Amino acid sequence: MHVNRVSRARRRGALLAAAALLGSVGAATGPASAAPYGEVTAAKAAPTRPDCSSAYRIEQTLDGGTTWRMCWRYDTESGLILDKVSYRPKGEPRPIRVINSAKLAQIHVPYDDGRAEYDDLTGAGFGWGLQNIKGAECPGGTVRKVKVPEMGTFNGLCTTTRSRGHAYRLANDLGSKVWQAQGKDLLLYTVNKVSWYEYITEWRFSSDGTIAAGVGATGKLAPDDYNGTDGRGWPIGKGARDYATSHSHNVFWRLDFGLDGSNKGRVEQYDSKVTPPRRNGAPKVRTTRTPVTRELAGDARTMRWWRVVSARGRNKDGHPRSYEIVPGPSAKHAGRGFTRHDIYFTQNRACEQFASNNIRDCGQGAPKSVDGWVNGENLVNPVVWVNIGFHHIARDEDQQPMPVHWQGFQLAPRDVTAMNPLTPADLAGQNGHHNHGS
């Protein structure tokens, strides 16, 4: 894959030159990194104006009454960026801000034989590889125009809804009634091509307040990598002639939380310990809370989890609002300092934007990866970096085209609302207690 990634960077330079000569760059019908939200004229401005102009605003009311609102923009390194993400559950007087900014922060791809290693966002032209999406790929939705600076305008962002199965199900104690609802998510996605791979960057927003982020890798196996005969590859095709070199995809996301509109917040770590039964007793579990007051490089363990807690907001029960970070399955890669941990909490710095090969200017001698930014600072305005790894040992079924393999995580609301925001009206009075028969 190395030869093709290098040639892709060269092709990108040629395309930029051609665009300049031919004047092929389109009008600003999509977001550019220099003007993220488009222009808002003075005539349109008002004290209650939205966070962004209509071209870059997404608003969707889902079944059950929850409304999600956010702004989007596009960057030639990160790709799709979501800003000012909020949701308004049924019964809440106003939208609840969740995230200031959310985006991909790196796709790090090291090969098992040590001969190649890539940073696909900042070193292999990820943002310039935005693909056009046809209507059939966005069923029931809208394909939005995206302006890629210096490259032109693409039909590049799908916004739609997609069924997710049961949102809840509850049978009453007498077995005479069932409450159930089928859920739909707001789905946003783009596709970016890097050499032979195509990355689907997906964000899902559920009616219960859950946010899910995922990257799906598809496309095809690199044909010039069929040489892994040193025991680090897998036979592809007939016999044992061609071996696809195994490699990893270490995907990072950067989340700048802004719960209830405040940049400040606190992070907490929870660990549960199981005590084996003694004599005829039963096992017991004790859960402890550890405030994370300084920057942290954290590792996932059984019965360990983290949450980001609002500095100002409480639900109707008086409990602080928070979001729990729920990592998906991950194969942690220990080859680099920044890949050795599953999650990082750092103090917000505008220049710290990419988990590795950071191309922003943080000053002379500043670290270039997220592990170097964990240096003991007080954590007042936390940024969360989530690392989910996938070790890709190819198989015959990966050709051709390669089935999508997903890696990602969820953000689950914890005490954001006093009850499930989808609670049916005839169960709404059962907050903190249970009525017999229901």
Short mmCIF file of N, CA and C in Angstrom, two decimals, residues 34-174:
data_model
loop_
_atom_site.label_atom_id
_atom_site.label_comp_id
_atom_site.label_asym_id
_atom_site.label_seq_id
_atom_site.Cartn_x
_atom_site.Cartn_y
_atom_site.Cartn_z
N ALA A 34 -11.81 27.61 6.24
CA ALA A 34 -11.59 29.02 6.60
C ALA A 34 -12.88 29.71 7.02
N ALA A 35 -14.03 29.22 6.54
CA ALA A 35 -15.33 29.79 6.90
C ALA A 35 -16.28 28.67 7.23
N PRO A 36 -16.16 28.10 8.42
CA PRO A 36 -16.83 26.84 8.74
C PRO A 36 -18.32 26.83 8.53
N TYR A 37 -19.00 27.93 8.80
CA TYR A 37 -20.45 27.86 8.80
C TYR A 37 -21.09 28.72 7.71
N GLY A 38 -20.30 29.14 6.75
CA GLY A 38 -20.86 29.96 5.70
C GLY A 38 -21.05 31.39 6.19
N GLU A 39 -21.60 32.22 5.34
CA GLU A 39 -21.76 33.63 5.68
C GLU A 39 -23.16 33.89 6.19
N VAL A 40 -23.26 34.70 7.23
CA VAL A 40 -24.54 35.15 7.75
C VAL A 40 -24.58 36.66 7.59
N THR A 41 -25.47 37.15 6.76
CA THR A 41 -25.51 38.58 6.50
C THR A 41 -26.11 39.32 7.68
N ALA A 42 -25.89 40.62 7.71
CA ALA A 42 -26.42 41.43 8.80
C ALA A 42 -27.94 41.40 8.82
N ALA A 43 -28.55 41.32 7.61
CA ALA A 43 -30.00 41.32 7.53
C ALA A 43 -30.60 40.09 8.18
N LYS A 44 -29.86 38.97 8.14
CA LYS A 44 -30.38 37.73 8.71
C LYS A 44 -30.10 37.63 10.20
N ALA A 45 -29.15 38.40 10.66
CA ALA A 45 -28.76 38.29 12.06
C ALA A 45 -29.90 38.74 12.97
N ALA A 46 -30.03 38.05 14.09
CA ALA A 46 -31.07 38.38 15.06
C ALA A 46 -30.60 37.91 16.41
N PRO A 47 -31.15 38.44 17.49
CA PRO A 47 -30.71 38.02 18.82
C PRO A 47 -30.86 36.52 19.04
N THR A 48 -31.82 35.88 18.37
CA THR A 48 -32.04 34.45 18.57
C THR A 48 -31.60 33.64 17.36
N ARG A 49 -30.63 34.15 16.61
CA ARG A 49 -30.23 33.46 15.39
C ARG A 49 -29.63 32.10 15.72
N PRO A 50 -29.74 31.14 14.80
CA PRO A 50 -29.17 29.81 15.03
C PRO A 50 -27.65 29.86 15.11
N ASP A 51 -27.06 28.74 15.51
CA ASP A 51 -25.62 28.67 15.66
C ASP A 51 -24.89 28.73 14.32
N CYS A 52 -25.56 28.41 13.22
CA CYS A 52 -24.92 28.39 11.91
C CYS A 52 -25.98 28.63 10.84
N SER A 53 -25.54 28.98 9.64
CA SER A 53 -26.48 29.24 8.56
C SER A 53 -27.16 27.95 8.13
N SER A 54 -28.27 28.08 7.40
CA SER A 54 -29.12 26.91 7.09
C SER A 54 -28.39 25.86 6.27
N ALA A 55 -27.41 26.26 5.44
CA ALA A 55 -26.70 25.29 4.62
C ALA A 55 -25.89 24.31 5.45
N TYR A 56 -25.52 24.73 6.65
CA TYR A 56 -24.64 23.91 7.50
C TYR A 56 -25.30 23.53 8.81
N ARG A 57 -26.63 23.66 8.84
CA ARG A 57 -27.38 23.32 10.04
C ARG A 57 -28.15 22.02 9.81
N ILE A 58 -28.13 21.14 10.80
CA ILE A 58 -28.90 19.89 10.77
C ILE A 58 -29.86 19.91 11.95
N GLU A 59 -31.12 19.66 11.68
CA GLU A 59 -32.13 19.58 12.73
C GLU A 59 -33.10 18.46 12.39
N GLN A 60 -33.30 17.55 13.33
CA GLN A 60 -34.16 16.40 13.06
C GLN A 60 -34.93 16.03 14.32
N THR A 61 -36.26 15.96 14.19
CA THR A 61 -37.10 15.46 15.27
C THR A 61 -37.40 13.99 15.01
N LEU A 62 -37.10 13.14 16.00
CA LEU A 62 -37.25 11.70 15.86
C LEU A 62 -38.53 11.22 16.52
N ASP A 63 -38.91 9.98 16.23
CA ASP A 63 -40.07 9.38 16.89
C ASP A 63 -39.89 9.47 18.40
N GLY A 64 -40.93 9.88 19.08
CA GLY A 64 -40.85 10.06 20.53
C GLY A 64 -40.67 11.51 20.92
N GLY A 65 -40.38 12.38 19.94
CA GLY A 65 -40.35 13.81 20.21
C GLY A 65 -39.00 14.43 20.46
N THR A 66 -37.92 13.64 20.46
CA THR A 66 -36.59 14.20 20.68
C THR A 66 -36.11 14.92 19.41
N THR A 67 -35.57 16.12 19.58
CA THR A 67 -35.03 16.88 18.46
C THR A 67 -33.53 17.08 18.64
N TRP A 68 -32.76 16.69 17.62
CA TRP A 68 -31.32 16.90 17.60
C TRP A 68 -31.01 18.11 16.73
N ARG A 69 -30.06 18.94 17.17
CA ARG A 69 -29.59 20.09 16.41
C ARG A 69 -28.07 20.13 16.43
N MET A 70 -27.48 20.52 15.32
CA MET A 70 -26.03 20.63 15.25
C MET A 70 -25.63 21.39 14.00
N CYS A 71 -24.36 21.80 13.95
CA CYS A 71 -23.76 22.41 12.77
C CYS A 71 -22.70 21.45 12.23
N TRP A 72 -22.45 21.54 10.94
CA TRP A 72 -21.41 20.70 10.34
C TRP A 72 -20.48 21.56 9.50
N ARG A 73 -19.27 21.07 9.34
CA ARG A 73 -18.31 21.68 8.43
C ARG A 73 -17.36 20.59 7.95
N TYR A 74 -16.50 20.95 7.03
CA TYR A 74 -15.59 19.96 6.45
C TYR A 74 -14.18 20.52 6.45
N ASP A 75 -13.23 19.65 6.82
CA ASP A 75 -11.84 20.04 6.93
C ASP A 75 -11.00 19.07 6.10
N THR A 76 -9.97 19.57 5.43
CA THR A 76 -9.21 18.71 4.53
C THR A 76 -8.27 17.75 5.23
N GLU A 77 -8.17 17.80 6.55
CA GLU A 77 -7.45 16.76 7.29
C GLU A 77 -8.44 15.86 8.05
N SER A 78 -9.35 16.45 8.80
CA SER A 78 -10.25 15.67 9.65
C SER A 78 -11.46 15.13 8.91
N GLY A 79 -11.81 15.75 7.78
CA GLY A 79 -13.06 15.38 7.13
C GLY A 79 -14.23 16.06 7.83
N LEU A 80 -15.31 15.30 8.07
CA LEU A 80 -16.52 15.86 8.66
C LEU A 80 -16.29 16.23 10.12
N ILE A 81 -16.72 17.45 10.50
CA ILE A 81 -16.66 17.93 11.87
C ILE A 81 -18.06 18.37 12.27
N LEU A 82 -18.50 17.97 13.46
CA LEU A 82 -19.79 18.38 14.00
C LEU A 82 -19.57 19.34 15.16
N ASP A 83 -20.30 20.44 15.14
CA ASP A 83 -20.15 21.47 16.17
C ASP A 83 -21.50 21.76 16.81
N LYS A 84 -21.45 22.23 18.06
CA LYS A 84 -22.64 22.73 18.77
C LYS A 84 -23.77 21.70 18.72
N VAL A 85 -23.47 20.49 19.16
CA VAL A 85 -24.43 19.39 19.13
C VAL A 85 -25.32 19.48 20.38
N SER A 86 -26.63 19.53 20.18
CA SER A 86 -27.56 19.57 21.31
C SER A 86 -28.78 18.72 20.99
N TYR A 87 -29.50 18.34 22.04
CA TYR A 87 -30.78 17.66 21.81
C TYR A 87 -31.79 18.14 22.83
N ARG A 88 -33.03 18.09 22.40
CA ARG A 88 -34.13 18.51 23.26
C ARG A 88 -35.10 17.35 23.40
N PRO A 89 -35.03 16.62 24.51
CA PRO A 89 -35.97 15.53 24.74
C PRO A 89 -37.38 16.07 24.99
N LYS A 90 -38.33 15.23 24.79
CA LYS A 90 -39.72 15.59 25.09
C LYS A 90 -39.84 16.00 26.55
N GLY A 91 -40.49 17.12 26.79
CA GLY A 91 -40.71 17.58 28.16
C GLY A 91 -39.65 18.52 28.68
N GLU A 92 -38.55 18.70 27.96
CA GLU A 92 -37.52 19.64 28.38
C GLU A 92 -37.84 21.02 27.80
N PRO A 93 -37.64 22.09 28.58
CA PRO A 93 -38.03 23.42 28.11
C PRO A 93 -37.14 23.98 27.01
N ARG A 94 -35.90 23.47 26.90
CA ARG A 94 -34.97 24.03 25.93
C ARG A 94 -33.95 22.96 25.53
N PRO A 95 -33.26 23.16 24.40
CA PRO A 95 -32.22 22.20 23.99
C PRO A 95 -31.10 22.10 25.02
N ILE A 96 -30.54 20.91 25.14
CA ILE A 96 -29.44 20.65 26.06
C ILE A 96 -28.16 20.48 25.24
N ARG A 97 -27.21 21.38 25.41
CA ARG A 97 -25.95 21.26 24.69
C ARG A 97 -25.17 20.07 25.25
N VAL A 98 -24.60 19.27 24.33
CA VAL A 98 -23.81 18.10 24.71
C VAL A 98 -22.35 18.29 24.34
N ILE A 99 -22.09 18.62 23.08
CA ILE A 99 -20.72 18.66 22.57
C ILE A 99 -20.48 19.98 21.84
N ASN A 100 -19.32 20.57 22.10
CA ASN A 100 -18.90 21.75 21.33
C ASN A 100 -18.40 21.34 19.95
N SER A 101 -17.60 20.26 19.90
CA SER A 101 -17.01 19.83 18.64
C SER A 101 -16.65 18.36 18.73
N ALA A 102 -16.91 17.62 17.63
CA ALA A 102 -16.59 16.19 17.57
C ALA A 102 -16.08 15.85 16.18
N LYS A 103 -15.01 15.07 16.12
CA LYS A 103 -14.42 14.75 14.82
C LYS A 103 -13.47 13.57 14.94
N LEU A 104 -13.09 13.03 13.78
CA LEU A 104 -11.98 12.10 13.73
C LEU A 104 -10.69 12.84 14.04
N ALA A 105 -9.77 12.15 14.75
CA ALA A 105 -8.51 12.78 15.10
C ALA A 105 -7.30 12.04 14.56
N GLN A 106 -7.47 10.86 14.01
CA GLN A 106 -6.41 10.15 13.29
C GLN A 106 -6.87 8.75 12.93
N ILE A 107 -6.36 8.25 11.83
CA ILE A 107 -6.43 6.82 11.51
C ILE A 107 -5.00 6.38 11.27
N HIS A 108 -4.44 5.70 12.24
CA HIS A 108 -3.04 5.29 12.23
C HIS A 108 -2.98 3.85 11.75
N VAL A 109 -2.18 3.59 10.70
CA VAL A 109 -2.17 2.27 10.06
C VAL A 109 -0.74 1.75 10.00
N PRO A 110 -0.31 0.99 11.01
CA PRO A 110 1.01 0.33 10.96
C PRO A 110 0.88 -1.11 10.45
N TYR A 111 1.84 -1.54 9.65
CA TYR A 111 1.84 -2.89 9.10
C TYR A 111 2.67 -3.83 9.97
N ASP A 112 2.24 -5.09 10.04
CA ASP A 112 2.84 -6.05 10.95
C ASP A 112 4.32 -6.29 10.67
N ASP A 113 4.74 -6.14 9.40
CA ASP A 113 6.14 -6.43 9.07
C ASP A 113 7.06 -5.24 9.33
N GLY A 114 6.50 -4.13 9.82
CA GLY A 114 7.31 -2.97 10.16
C GLY A 114 7.83 -2.17 8.98
N ARG A 115 7.38 -2.50 7.77
CA ARG A 115 7.91 -1.83 6.57
C ARG A 115 7.09 -0.60 6.18
N ALA A 116 5.91 -0.45 6.75
CA ALA A 116 5.06 0.69 6.39
C ALA A 116 4.23 1.10 7.59
N GLU A 117 3.98 2.40 7.69
CA GLU A 117 3.19 2.96 8.78
C GLU A 117 2.65 4.31 8.31
N TYR A 118 1.34 4.52 8.47
CA TYR A 118 0.72 5.71 7.91
C TYR A 118 -0.17 6.41 8.93
N ASP A 119 -0.25 7.72 8.78
CA ASP A 119 -1.25 8.53 9.46
C ASP A 119 -2.19 9.02 8.38
N ASP A 120 -3.33 8.32 8.21
CA ASP A 120 -4.16 8.56 7.04
C ASP A 120 -4.79 9.94 7.01
N LEU A 121 -5.03 10.56 8.18
CA LEU A 121 -5.64 11.89 8.17
C LEU A 121 -4.63 12.97 7.80
N THR A 122 -3.50 12.99 8.48
CA THR A 122 -2.55 14.09 8.29
C THR A 122 -1.38 13.72 7.39
N GLY A 123 -1.33 12.49 6.87
CA GLY A 123 -0.20 12.10 6.04
C GLY A 123 -0.54 11.41 4.75
N ALA A 124 -1.84 11.14 4.49
CA ALA A 124 -2.18 10.38 3.29
C ALA A 124 -3.36 10.95 2.52
N GLY A 125 -3.73 12.21 2.78
CA GLY A 125 -4.74 12.87 1.96
C GLY A 125 -6.17 12.47 2.23
N PHE A 126 -6.51 12.08 3.47
CA PHE A 126 -7.87 11.65 3.81
C PHE A 126 -8.92 12.66 3.37
N GLY A 127 -8.75 13.92 3.75
CA GLY A 127 -9.76 14.92 3.48
C GLY A 127 -9.96 15.20 2.01
N TRP A 128 -8.90 15.08 1.22
CA TRP A 128 -9.02 15.32 -0.22
C TRP A 128 -9.68 14.14 -0.94
N GLY A 129 -9.86 13.04 -0.25
CA GLY A 129 -10.45 11.87 -0.88
C GLY A 129 -11.94 11.74 -0.70
N LEU A 130 -12.65 12.83 -0.40
CA LEU A 130 -14.09 12.76 -0.23
C LEU A 130 -14.75 12.22 -1.50
N GLN A 131 -15.70 11.31 -1.32
CA GLN A 131 -16.38 10.66 -2.44
C GLN A 131 -17.79 11.21 -2.63
N ASN A 132 -18.25 11.20 -3.87
CA ASN A 132 -19.64 11.52 -4.16
C ASN A 132 -20.54 10.37 -3.70
N ILE A 133 -21.67 10.72 -3.10
CA ILE A 133 -22.65 9.74 -2.64
C ILE A 133 -23.90 9.88 -3.49
N LYS A 134 -24.35 8.78 -4.06
CA LYS A 134 -25.57 8.80 -4.85
C LYS A 134 -26.79 8.61 -3.95
N GLY A 135 -27.94 8.99 -4.47
CA GLY A 135 -29.17 8.93 -3.67
C GLY A 135 -29.47 7.55 -3.15
N ALA A 136 -29.13 6.50 -3.91
CA ALA A 136 -29.41 5.13 -3.47
C ALA A 136 -28.62 4.76 -2.23
N GLU A 137 -27.51 5.45 -1.98
CA GLU A 137 -26.70 5.20 -0.78
C GLU A 137 -27.23 5.95 0.44
N CYS A 138 -28.22 6.80 0.24
CA CYS A 138 -28.76 7.64 1.31
C CYS A 138 -30.28 7.50 1.30
N PRO A 139 -30.81 6.28 1.51
CA PRO A 139 -32.25 6.06 1.35
C PRO A 139 -33.07 6.89 2.33
N GLY A 140 -34.08 7.57 1.79
CA GLY A 140 -34.97 8.36 2.62
C GLY A 140 -34.38 9.65 3.14
N GLY A 141 -33.17 9.99 2.69
CA GLY A 141 -32.50 11.16 3.23
C GLY A 141 -32.13 12.18 2.18
N THR A 142 -31.17 13.04 2.53
CA THR A 142 -30.70 14.12 1.67
C THR A 142 -29.19 14.04 1.55
N VAL A 143 -28.70 14.16 0.32
CA VAL A 143 -27.25 14.25 0.10
C VAL A 143 -26.89 15.72 -0.04
N ARG A 144 -26.04 16.19 0.85
CA ARG A 144 -25.70 17.61 0.89
C ARG A 144 -24.40 17.89 0.13
N LYS A 145 -24.32 19.10 -0.38
CA LYS A 145 -23.13 19.56 -1.07
C LYS A 145 -22.03 19.86 -0.06
N VAL A 146 -20.83 19.44 -0.37
CA VAL A 146 -19.66 19.69 0.49
C VAL A 146 -18.57 20.29 -0.36
N LYS A 147 -18.09 21.45 0.04
CA LYS A 147 -16.98 22.08 -0.67
C LYS A 147 -15.67 21.64 -0.04
N VAL A 148 -14.84 21.01 -0.82
CA VAL A 148 -13.50 20.64 -0.38
C VAL A 148 -12.55 21.72 -0.88
N PRO A 149 -11.94 22.47 0.01
CA PRO A 149 -11.09 23.58 -0.43
C PRO A 149 -10.09 23.14 -1.48
N GLU A 150 -10.01 23.93 -2.55
CA GLU A 150 -9.07 23.76 -3.66
C GLU A 150 -9.38 22.56 -4.56
N MET A 151 -10.43 21.84 -4.25
CA MET A 151 -10.75 20.65 -5.04
C MET A 151 -12.09 20.74 -5.75
N GLY A 152 -13.07 21.42 -5.18
CA GLY A 152 -14.37 21.52 -5.80
C GLY A 152 -15.48 21.10 -4.86
N THR A 153 -16.66 20.91 -5.42
CA THR A 153 -17.84 20.61 -4.63
C THR A 153 -18.29 19.18 -4.92
N PHE A 154 -18.63 18.46 -3.85
CA PHE A 154 -19.02 17.06 -3.95
C PHE A 154 -20.38 16.86 -3.30
N ASN A 155 -21.12 15.87 -3.81
CA ASN A 155 -22.33 15.40 -3.12
C ASN A 155 -21.85 14.44 -2.04
N GLY A 156 -21.42 15.01 -0.91
CA GLY A 156 -20.58 14.24 -0.01
C GLY A 156 -21.10 13.89 1.36
N LEU A 157 -22.25 14.45 1.79
CA LEU A 157 -22.75 14.20 3.15
C LEU A 157 -24.17 13.69 3.09
N CYS A 158 -24.39 12.50 3.61
CA CYS A 158 -25.73 11.93 3.70
C CYS A 158 -26.30 12.21 5.08
N THR A 159 -27.52 12.77 5.12
CA THR A 159 -28.27 12.93 6.36
C THR A 159 -29.60 12.21 6.18
N THR A 160 -29.86 11.24 7.04
CA THR A 160 -31.08 10.44 6.91
C THR A 160 -31.45 9.88 8.27
N THR A 161 -32.51 9.08 8.32
CA THR A 161 -32.86 8.34 9.53
C THR A 161 -32.80 6.86 9.21
N ARG A 162 -32.53 6.06 10.25
CA ARG A 162 -32.40 4.62 10.04
C ARG A 162 -32.95 3.88 11.26
N SER A 163 -33.71 2.84 11.01
CA SER A 163 -34.29 2.06 12.10
C SER A 163 -33.21 1.36 12.89
N ARG A 164 -33.44 1.21 14.20
CA ARG A 164 -32.47 0.52 15.05
C ARG A 164 -33.11 -0.57 15.89
N GLY A 165 -34.34 -0.95 15.60
CA GLY A 165 -34.99 -1.98 16.39
C GLY A 165 -35.68 -1.41 17.62
N HIS A 166 -35.80 -2.24 18.64
CA HIS A 166 -36.52 -1.82 19.84
C HIS A 166 -35.83 -0.64 20.53
N ALA A 167 -36.60 0.40 20.81
CA ALA A 167 -36.13 1.46 21.69
C ALA A 167 -36.37 1.05 23.15
N TYR A 168 -37.46 0.34 23.41
CA TYR A 168 -37.73 -0.24 24.72
C TYR A 168 -38.86 -1.26 24.56
N ARG A 169 -38.99 -2.11 25.59
CA ARG A 169 -40.12 -3.05 25.68
C ARG A 169 -40.36 -3.35 27.14
N LEU A 170 -41.63 -3.29 27.58
CA LEU A 170 -41.99 -3.57 28.97
C LEU A 170 -43.37 -4.22 29.01
N ALA A 171 -43.43 -5.43 29.57
CA ALA A 171 -44.72 -6.10 29.81
C ALA A 171 -45.12 -5.86 31.25
N ASN A 172 -46.39 -5.58 31.50
CA ASN A 172 -46.81 -5.33 32.88
C ASN A 172 -46.83 -6.63 33.68
N ASP A 173 -46.94 -6.48 34.99
CA ASP A 173 -46.83 -7.63 35.87
C ASP A 173 -47.91 -8.68 35.62
N LEU A 174 -49.04 -8.26 35.11
CA LEU A 174 -50.15 -9.17 34.88
C LEU A 174 -50.09 -9.82 33.50
#
